[in-house]
PDB file of C-alpha atoms in Angstrom:
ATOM      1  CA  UNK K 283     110.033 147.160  88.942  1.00 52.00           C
ATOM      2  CA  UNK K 284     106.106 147.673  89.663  1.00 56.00           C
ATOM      3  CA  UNK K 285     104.403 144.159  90.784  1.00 55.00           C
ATOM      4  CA  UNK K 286     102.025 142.587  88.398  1.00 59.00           C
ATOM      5  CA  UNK K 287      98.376 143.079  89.856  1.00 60.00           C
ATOM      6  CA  UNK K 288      97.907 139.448  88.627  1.00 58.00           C
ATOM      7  CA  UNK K 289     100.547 137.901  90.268  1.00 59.00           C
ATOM      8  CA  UNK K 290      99.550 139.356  93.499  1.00 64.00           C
ATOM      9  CA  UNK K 291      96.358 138.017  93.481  1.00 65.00           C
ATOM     10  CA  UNK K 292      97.132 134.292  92.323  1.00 60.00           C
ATOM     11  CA  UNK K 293      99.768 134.797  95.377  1.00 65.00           C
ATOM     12  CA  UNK K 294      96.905 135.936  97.982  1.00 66.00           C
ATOM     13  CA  UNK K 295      94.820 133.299  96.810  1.00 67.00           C
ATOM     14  CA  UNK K 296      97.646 130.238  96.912  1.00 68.00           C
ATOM     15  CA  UNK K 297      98.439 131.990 100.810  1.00 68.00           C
ATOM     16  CA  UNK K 298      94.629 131.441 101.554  1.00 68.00           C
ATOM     17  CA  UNK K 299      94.050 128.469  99.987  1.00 69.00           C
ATOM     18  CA  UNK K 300      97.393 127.057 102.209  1.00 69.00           C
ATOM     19  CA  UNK K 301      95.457 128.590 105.238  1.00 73.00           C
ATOM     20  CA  UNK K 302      92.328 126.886 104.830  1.00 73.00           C
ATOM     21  CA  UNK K 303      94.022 123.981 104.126  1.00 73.00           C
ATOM     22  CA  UNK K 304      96.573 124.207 107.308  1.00 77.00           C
ATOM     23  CA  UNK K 305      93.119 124.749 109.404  1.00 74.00           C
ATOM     24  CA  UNK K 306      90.831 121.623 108.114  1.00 83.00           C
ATOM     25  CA  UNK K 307      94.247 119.510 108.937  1.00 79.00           C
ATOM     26  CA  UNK K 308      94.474 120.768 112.345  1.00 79.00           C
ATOM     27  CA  UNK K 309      90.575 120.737 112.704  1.00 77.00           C
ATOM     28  CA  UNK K 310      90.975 116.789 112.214  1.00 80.00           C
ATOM     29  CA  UNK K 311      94.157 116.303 113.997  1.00 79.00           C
ATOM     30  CA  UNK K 312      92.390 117.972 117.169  1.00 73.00           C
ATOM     31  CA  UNK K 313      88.848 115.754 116.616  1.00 75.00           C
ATOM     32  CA  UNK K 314      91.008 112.790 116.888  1.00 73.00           C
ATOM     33  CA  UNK K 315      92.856 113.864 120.131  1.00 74.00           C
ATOM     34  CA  UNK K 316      89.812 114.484 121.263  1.00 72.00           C
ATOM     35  CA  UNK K 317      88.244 110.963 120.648  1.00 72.00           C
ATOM     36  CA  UNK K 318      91.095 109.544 122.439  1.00 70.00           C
ATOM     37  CA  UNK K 319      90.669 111.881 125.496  1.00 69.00           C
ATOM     38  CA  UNK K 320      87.218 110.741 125.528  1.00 71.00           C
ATOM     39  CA  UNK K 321      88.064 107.257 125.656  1.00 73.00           C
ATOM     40  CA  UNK K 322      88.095 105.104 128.756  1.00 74.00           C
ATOM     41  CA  UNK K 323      90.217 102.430 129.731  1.00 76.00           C
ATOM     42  CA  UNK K 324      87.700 100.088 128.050  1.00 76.00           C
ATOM     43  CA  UNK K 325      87.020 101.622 124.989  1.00 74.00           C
ATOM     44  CA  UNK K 326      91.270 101.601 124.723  1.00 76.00           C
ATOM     45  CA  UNK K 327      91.242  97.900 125.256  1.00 78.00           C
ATOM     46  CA  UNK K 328      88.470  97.410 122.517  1.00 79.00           C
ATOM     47  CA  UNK K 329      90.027  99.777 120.081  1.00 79.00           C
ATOM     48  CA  UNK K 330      93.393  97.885 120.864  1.00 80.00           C
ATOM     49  CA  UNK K 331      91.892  94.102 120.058  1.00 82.00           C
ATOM     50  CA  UNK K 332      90.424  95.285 116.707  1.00 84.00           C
ATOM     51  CA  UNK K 333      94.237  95.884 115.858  1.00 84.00           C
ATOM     52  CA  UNK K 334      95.517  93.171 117.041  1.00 84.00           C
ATOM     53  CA  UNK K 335      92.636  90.866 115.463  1.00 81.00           C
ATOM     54  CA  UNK K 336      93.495  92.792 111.874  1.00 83.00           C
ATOM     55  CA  UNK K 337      97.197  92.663 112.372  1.00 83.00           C
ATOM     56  CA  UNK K 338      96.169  88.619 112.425  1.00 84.00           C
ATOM     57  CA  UNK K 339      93.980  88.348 109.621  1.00 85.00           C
ATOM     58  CA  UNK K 340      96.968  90.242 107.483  1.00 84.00           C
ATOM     59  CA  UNK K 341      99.775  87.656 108.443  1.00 87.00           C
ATOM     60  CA  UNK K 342      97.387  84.887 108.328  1.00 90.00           C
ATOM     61  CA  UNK K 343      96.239  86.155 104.751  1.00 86.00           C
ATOM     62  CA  UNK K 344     100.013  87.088 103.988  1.00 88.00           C
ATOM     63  CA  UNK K 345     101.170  82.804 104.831  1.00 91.00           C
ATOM     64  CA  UNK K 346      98.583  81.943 102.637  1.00 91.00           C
ATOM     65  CA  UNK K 347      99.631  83.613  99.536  1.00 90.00           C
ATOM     66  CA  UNK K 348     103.368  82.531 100.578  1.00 91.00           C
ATOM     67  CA  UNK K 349     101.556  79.014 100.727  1.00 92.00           C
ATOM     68  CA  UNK K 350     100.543  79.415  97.140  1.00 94.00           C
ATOM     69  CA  UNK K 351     103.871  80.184  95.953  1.00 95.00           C
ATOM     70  CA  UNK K 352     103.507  83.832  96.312  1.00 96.00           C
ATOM     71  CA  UNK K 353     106.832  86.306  97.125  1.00 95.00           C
ATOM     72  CA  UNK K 354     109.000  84.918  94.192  1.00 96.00           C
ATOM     73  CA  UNK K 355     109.594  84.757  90.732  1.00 98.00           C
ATOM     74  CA  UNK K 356     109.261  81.113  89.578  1.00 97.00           C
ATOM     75  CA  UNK K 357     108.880  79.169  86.233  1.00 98.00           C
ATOM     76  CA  UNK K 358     105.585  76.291  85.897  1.00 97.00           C
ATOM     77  CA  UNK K 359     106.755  73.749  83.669  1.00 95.00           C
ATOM     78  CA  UNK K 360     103.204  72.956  81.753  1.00 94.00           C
ATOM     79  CA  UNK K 361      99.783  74.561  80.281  1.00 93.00           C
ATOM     80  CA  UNK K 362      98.264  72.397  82.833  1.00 93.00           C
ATOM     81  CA  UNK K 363     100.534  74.109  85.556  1.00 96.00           C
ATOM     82  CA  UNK K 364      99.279  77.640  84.095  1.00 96.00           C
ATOM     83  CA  UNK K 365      95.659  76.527  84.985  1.00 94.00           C
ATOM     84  CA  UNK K 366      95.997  75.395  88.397  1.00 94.00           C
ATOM     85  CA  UNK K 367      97.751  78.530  89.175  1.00 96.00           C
ATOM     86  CA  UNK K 368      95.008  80.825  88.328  1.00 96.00           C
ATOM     87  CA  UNK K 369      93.121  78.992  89.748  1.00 94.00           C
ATOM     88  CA  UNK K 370      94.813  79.311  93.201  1.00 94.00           C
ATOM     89  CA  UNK K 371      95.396  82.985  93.327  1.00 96.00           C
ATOM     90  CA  UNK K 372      93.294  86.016  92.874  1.00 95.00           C
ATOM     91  CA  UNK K 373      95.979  88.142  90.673  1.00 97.00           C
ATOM     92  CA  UNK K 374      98.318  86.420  88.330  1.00 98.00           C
ATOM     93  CA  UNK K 375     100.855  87.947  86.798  1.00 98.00           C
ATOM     94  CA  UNK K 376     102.613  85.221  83.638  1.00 98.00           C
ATOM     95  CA  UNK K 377     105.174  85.729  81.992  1.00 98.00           C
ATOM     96  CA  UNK K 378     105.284  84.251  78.225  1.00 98.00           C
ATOM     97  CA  UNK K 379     108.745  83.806  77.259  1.00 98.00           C
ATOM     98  CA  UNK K 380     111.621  82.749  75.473  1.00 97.00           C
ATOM     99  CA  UNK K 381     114.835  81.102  75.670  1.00 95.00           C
ATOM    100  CA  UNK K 382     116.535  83.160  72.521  1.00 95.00           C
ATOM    101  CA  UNK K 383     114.614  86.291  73.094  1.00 96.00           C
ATOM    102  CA  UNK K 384     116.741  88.693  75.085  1.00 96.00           C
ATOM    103  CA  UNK K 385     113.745  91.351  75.827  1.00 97.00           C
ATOM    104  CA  UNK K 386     112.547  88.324  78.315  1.00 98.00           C
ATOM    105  CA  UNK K 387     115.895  88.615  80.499  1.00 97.00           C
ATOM    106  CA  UNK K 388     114.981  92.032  80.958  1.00 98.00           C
ATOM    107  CA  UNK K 389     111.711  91.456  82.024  1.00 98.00           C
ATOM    108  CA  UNK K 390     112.842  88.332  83.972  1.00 98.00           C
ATOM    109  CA  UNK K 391     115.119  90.768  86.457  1.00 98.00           C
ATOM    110  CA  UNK K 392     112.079  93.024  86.885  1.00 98.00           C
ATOM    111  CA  UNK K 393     109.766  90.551  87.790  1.00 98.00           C
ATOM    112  CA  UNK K 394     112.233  89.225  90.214  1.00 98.00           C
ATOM    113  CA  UNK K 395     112.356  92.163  92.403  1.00 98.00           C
ATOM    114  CA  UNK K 396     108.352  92.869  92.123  1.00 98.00           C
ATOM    115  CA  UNK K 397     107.523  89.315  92.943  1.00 97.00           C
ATOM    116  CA  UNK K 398     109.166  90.000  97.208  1.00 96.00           C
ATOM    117  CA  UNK K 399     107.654  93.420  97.280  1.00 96.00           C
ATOM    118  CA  UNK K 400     103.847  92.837  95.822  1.00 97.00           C
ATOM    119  CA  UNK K 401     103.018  89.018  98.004  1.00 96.00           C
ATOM    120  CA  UNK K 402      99.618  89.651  96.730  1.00 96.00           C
ATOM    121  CA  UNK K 403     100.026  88.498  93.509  1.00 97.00           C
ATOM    122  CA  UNK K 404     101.563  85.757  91.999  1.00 98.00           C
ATOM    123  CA  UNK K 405     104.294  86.487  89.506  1.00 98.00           C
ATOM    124  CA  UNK K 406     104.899  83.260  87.472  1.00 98.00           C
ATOM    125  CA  UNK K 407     106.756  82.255  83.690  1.00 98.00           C
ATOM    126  CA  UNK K 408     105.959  79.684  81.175  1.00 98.00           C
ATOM    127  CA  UNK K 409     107.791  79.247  78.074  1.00 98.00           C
ATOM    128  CA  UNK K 410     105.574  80.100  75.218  1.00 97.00           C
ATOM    129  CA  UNK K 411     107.648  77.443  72.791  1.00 95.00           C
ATOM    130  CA  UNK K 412     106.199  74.811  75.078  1.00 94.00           C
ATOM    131  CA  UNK K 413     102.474  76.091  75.187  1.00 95.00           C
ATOM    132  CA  UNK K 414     101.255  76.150  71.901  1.00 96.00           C
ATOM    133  CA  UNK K 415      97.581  75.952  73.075  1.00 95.00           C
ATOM    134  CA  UNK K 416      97.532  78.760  75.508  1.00 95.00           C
ATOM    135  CA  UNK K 417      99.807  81.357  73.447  1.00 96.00           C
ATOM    136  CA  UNK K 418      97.022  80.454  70.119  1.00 96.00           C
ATOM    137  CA  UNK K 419      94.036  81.218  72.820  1.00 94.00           C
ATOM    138  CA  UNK K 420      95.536  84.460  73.796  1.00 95.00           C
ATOM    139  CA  UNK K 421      96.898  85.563  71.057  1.00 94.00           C
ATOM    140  CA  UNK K 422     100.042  85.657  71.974  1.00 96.00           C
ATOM    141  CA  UNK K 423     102.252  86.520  69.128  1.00 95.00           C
ATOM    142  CA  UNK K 424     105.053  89.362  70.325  1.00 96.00           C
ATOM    143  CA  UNK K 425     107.530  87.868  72.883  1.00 97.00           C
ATOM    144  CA  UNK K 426     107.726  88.474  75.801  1.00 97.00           C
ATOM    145  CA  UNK K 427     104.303  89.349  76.734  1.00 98.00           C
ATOM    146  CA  UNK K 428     102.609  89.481  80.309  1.00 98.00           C
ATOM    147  CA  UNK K 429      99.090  88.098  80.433  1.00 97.00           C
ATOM    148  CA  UNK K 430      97.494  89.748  83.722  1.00 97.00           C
ATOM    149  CA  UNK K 431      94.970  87.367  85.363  1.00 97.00           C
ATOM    150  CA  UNK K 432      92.675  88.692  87.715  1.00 96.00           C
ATOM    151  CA  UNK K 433      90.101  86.083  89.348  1.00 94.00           C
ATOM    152  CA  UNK K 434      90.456  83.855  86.733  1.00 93.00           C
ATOM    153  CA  UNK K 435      90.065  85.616  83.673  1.00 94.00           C
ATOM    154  CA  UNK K 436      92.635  87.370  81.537  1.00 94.00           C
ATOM    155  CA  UNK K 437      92.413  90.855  82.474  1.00 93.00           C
ATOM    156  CA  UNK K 438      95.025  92.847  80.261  1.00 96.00           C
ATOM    157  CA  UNK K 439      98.123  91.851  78.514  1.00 97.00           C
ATOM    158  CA  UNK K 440     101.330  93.665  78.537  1.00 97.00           C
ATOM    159  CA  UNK K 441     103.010  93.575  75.022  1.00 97.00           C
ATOM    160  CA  UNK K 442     106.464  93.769  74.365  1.00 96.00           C
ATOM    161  CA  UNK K 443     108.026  97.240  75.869  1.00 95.00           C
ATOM    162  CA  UNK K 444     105.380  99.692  73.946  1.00 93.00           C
ATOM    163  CA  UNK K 445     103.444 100.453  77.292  1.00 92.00           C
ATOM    164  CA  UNK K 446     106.435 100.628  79.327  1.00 93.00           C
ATOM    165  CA  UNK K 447     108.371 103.760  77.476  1.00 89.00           C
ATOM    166  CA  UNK K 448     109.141 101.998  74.495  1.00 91.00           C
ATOM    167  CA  UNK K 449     113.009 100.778  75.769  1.00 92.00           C
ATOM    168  CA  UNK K 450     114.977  98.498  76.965  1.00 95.00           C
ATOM    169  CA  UNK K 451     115.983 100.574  79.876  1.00 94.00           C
ATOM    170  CA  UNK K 452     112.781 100.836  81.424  1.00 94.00           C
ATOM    171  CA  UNK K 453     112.639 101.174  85.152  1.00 95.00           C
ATOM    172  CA  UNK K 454     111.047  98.312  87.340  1.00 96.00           C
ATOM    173  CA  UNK K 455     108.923 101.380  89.348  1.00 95.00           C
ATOM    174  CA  UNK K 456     107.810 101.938  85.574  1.00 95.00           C
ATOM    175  CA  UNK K 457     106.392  97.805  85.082  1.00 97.00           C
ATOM    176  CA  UNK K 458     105.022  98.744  88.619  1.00 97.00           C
ATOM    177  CA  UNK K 459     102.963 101.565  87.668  1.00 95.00           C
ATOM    178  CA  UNK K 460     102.098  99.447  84.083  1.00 95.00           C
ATOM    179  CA  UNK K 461     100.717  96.515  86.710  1.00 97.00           C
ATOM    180  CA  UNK K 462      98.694  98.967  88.961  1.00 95.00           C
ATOM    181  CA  UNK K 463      96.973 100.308  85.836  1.00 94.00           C
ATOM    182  CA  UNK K 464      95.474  97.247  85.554  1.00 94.00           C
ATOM    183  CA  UNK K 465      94.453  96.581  89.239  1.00 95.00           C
ATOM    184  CA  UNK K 466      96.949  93.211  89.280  1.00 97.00           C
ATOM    185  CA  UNK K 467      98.945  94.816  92.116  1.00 97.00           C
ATOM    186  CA  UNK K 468      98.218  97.117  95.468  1.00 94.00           C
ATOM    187  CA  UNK K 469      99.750  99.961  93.814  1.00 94.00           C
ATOM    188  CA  UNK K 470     100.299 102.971  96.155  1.00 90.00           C
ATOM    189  CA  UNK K 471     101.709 105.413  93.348  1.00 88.00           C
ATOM    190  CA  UNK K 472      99.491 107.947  91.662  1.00 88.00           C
ATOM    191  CA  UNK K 473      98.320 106.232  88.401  1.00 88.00           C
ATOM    192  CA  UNK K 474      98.216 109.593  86.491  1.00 87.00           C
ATOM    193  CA  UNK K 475     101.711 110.124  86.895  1.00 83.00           C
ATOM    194  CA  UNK K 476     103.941 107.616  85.044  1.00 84.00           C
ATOM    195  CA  UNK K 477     107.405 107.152  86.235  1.00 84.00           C
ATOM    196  CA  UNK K 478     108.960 107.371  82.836  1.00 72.00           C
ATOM    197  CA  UNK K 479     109.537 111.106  81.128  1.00 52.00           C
ATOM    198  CA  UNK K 480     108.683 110.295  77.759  1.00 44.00           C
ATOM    199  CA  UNK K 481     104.786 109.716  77.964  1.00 46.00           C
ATOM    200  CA  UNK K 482     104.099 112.098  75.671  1.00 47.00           C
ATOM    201  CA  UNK K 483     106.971 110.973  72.635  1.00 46.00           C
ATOM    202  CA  UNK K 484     105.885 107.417  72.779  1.00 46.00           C
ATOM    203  CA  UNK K 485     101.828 107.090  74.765  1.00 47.00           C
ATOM    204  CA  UNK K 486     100.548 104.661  76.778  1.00 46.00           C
ATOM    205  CA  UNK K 487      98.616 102.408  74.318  1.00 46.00           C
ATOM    206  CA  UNK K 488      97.871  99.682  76.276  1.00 45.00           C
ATOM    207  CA  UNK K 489      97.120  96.299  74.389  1.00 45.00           C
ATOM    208  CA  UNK K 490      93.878  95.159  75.231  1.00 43.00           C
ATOM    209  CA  UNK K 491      92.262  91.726  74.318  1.00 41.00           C
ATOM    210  CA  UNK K 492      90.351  90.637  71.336  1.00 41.00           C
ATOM    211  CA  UNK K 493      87.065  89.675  71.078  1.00 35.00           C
ATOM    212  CA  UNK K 494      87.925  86.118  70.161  1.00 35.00           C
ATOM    213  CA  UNK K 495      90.284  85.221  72.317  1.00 36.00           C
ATOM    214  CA  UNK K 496      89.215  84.124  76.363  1.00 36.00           C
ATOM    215  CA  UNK K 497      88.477  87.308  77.957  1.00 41.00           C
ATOM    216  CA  UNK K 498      85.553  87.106  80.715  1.00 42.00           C
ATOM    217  CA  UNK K 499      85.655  83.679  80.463  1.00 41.00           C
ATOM    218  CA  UNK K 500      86.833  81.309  83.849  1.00 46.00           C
ATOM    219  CA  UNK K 501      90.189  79.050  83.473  1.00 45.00           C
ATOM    220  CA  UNK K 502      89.466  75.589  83.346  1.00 45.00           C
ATOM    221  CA  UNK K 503      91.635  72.848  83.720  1.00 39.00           C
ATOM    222  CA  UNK K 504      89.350  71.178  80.992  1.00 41.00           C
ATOM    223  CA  UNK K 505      89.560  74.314  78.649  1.00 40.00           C
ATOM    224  CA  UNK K 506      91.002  72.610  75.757  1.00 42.00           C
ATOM    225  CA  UNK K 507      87.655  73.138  73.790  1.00 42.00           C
ATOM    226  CA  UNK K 508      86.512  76.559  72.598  1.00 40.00           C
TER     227      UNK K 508
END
């Protein structure tokens, strides 16, 4: 059977493209062996400090967050709770729930997990039967529903399951990737690549806030007035 022309060419150019690619890798590998031949004994030492001093600064920052209740999964009792929170922590993850609603279980054992893996934001719950003011300011009329905080102000919501494949048997890489959309979480996955299969049968419309409910505004522990 006679080769297609076509195919012979996208092959020669995928073999090239490899090439080029293989040679700007080794290119950089051998300009950094270089830099380190280069170096003397002092410029080792300095180089060596600077990771030591950032290794630091990352534990130090890392018993702070654990200081602010970061690293697990854990229920406020109050609205007034919900406030002081926020205001503690850069990236807030909250969890409106309830007892009778079976969906919040689901998230619940999610949360759990993502809570020791992403210390840099604090994953917390509040019972939405118990904060009447808070769920009427957001909104907040599907349970469960994640309101994403980010410096104070509500960033995003997560709705019910919609954004997350649309079933109960969504994966917790799958609330991962939902959270990095929004910037909440260090995510290192590729945001244009959703963990779930079914993207295209159900979309990604995320639930966004209204204009009258808090968005862009700071949390305020005296916030009971609009």
């Amino acid at each position: 059977m006679d080769t297609n022309p076509s195919v012979e060419m996208f092959q020669k150019v995928l073999e090239n493209q490899m090439l080029q690619t293989t040679k700007i890798v080794e290119e950089e590998l051998d300009a950094e062996i270089q830099k380190l031949d280069q170096m003397d004994e002092e410029d080792l030492e300095r180089l060596k400090e600077r990771r030591l001093e950032a290794l630091k600064k990352a534990q130090q920052q890392k018993q702070e967050w654990l200081s602010k209740g970061h690293g697990e999964y854990r229920e406020i009792p109050s609205e007034r709770d919900f406030f002081q929170e926020v205001k503690e922590s850069n990236n807030v993850v909250c969890h409106f729930y309830r007892d009778t609603t079976f969906r919040c279980k689901i998230v619940d054992k999610h949360l759990a997990i993502l809570a020791k893996k992403h210390i840099e934001t604090k994953f917390i719950k509040l019972n939405a039967e118990k904060s009447p003011f808070l769920c009427e300011r957001l909104s907040i009329k599907v349970i469960p529903t994640l309101a994403l905080v980010k410096d104070g102000k509500t960033q995003d919501f997560i709705v019910g399951f919609t954004d997350l494949g649309n079933t109960d048997d969504f994966t917790t890489e799958t609330l991962e990737w939902r959270l990095g959309c929004s910037g909440i979480i260090s995510y290192s996955g590729n945001l244009m690549d959703p963990p779930f299969q079914t993207q295209k049968k159900f979309g990604t419309s995320f639930t966004k806030l209204d204009k009258k409910t808090i968005r862009g505004k700071k949390y305020d522990s005296d916030s009971d007035d609009d």
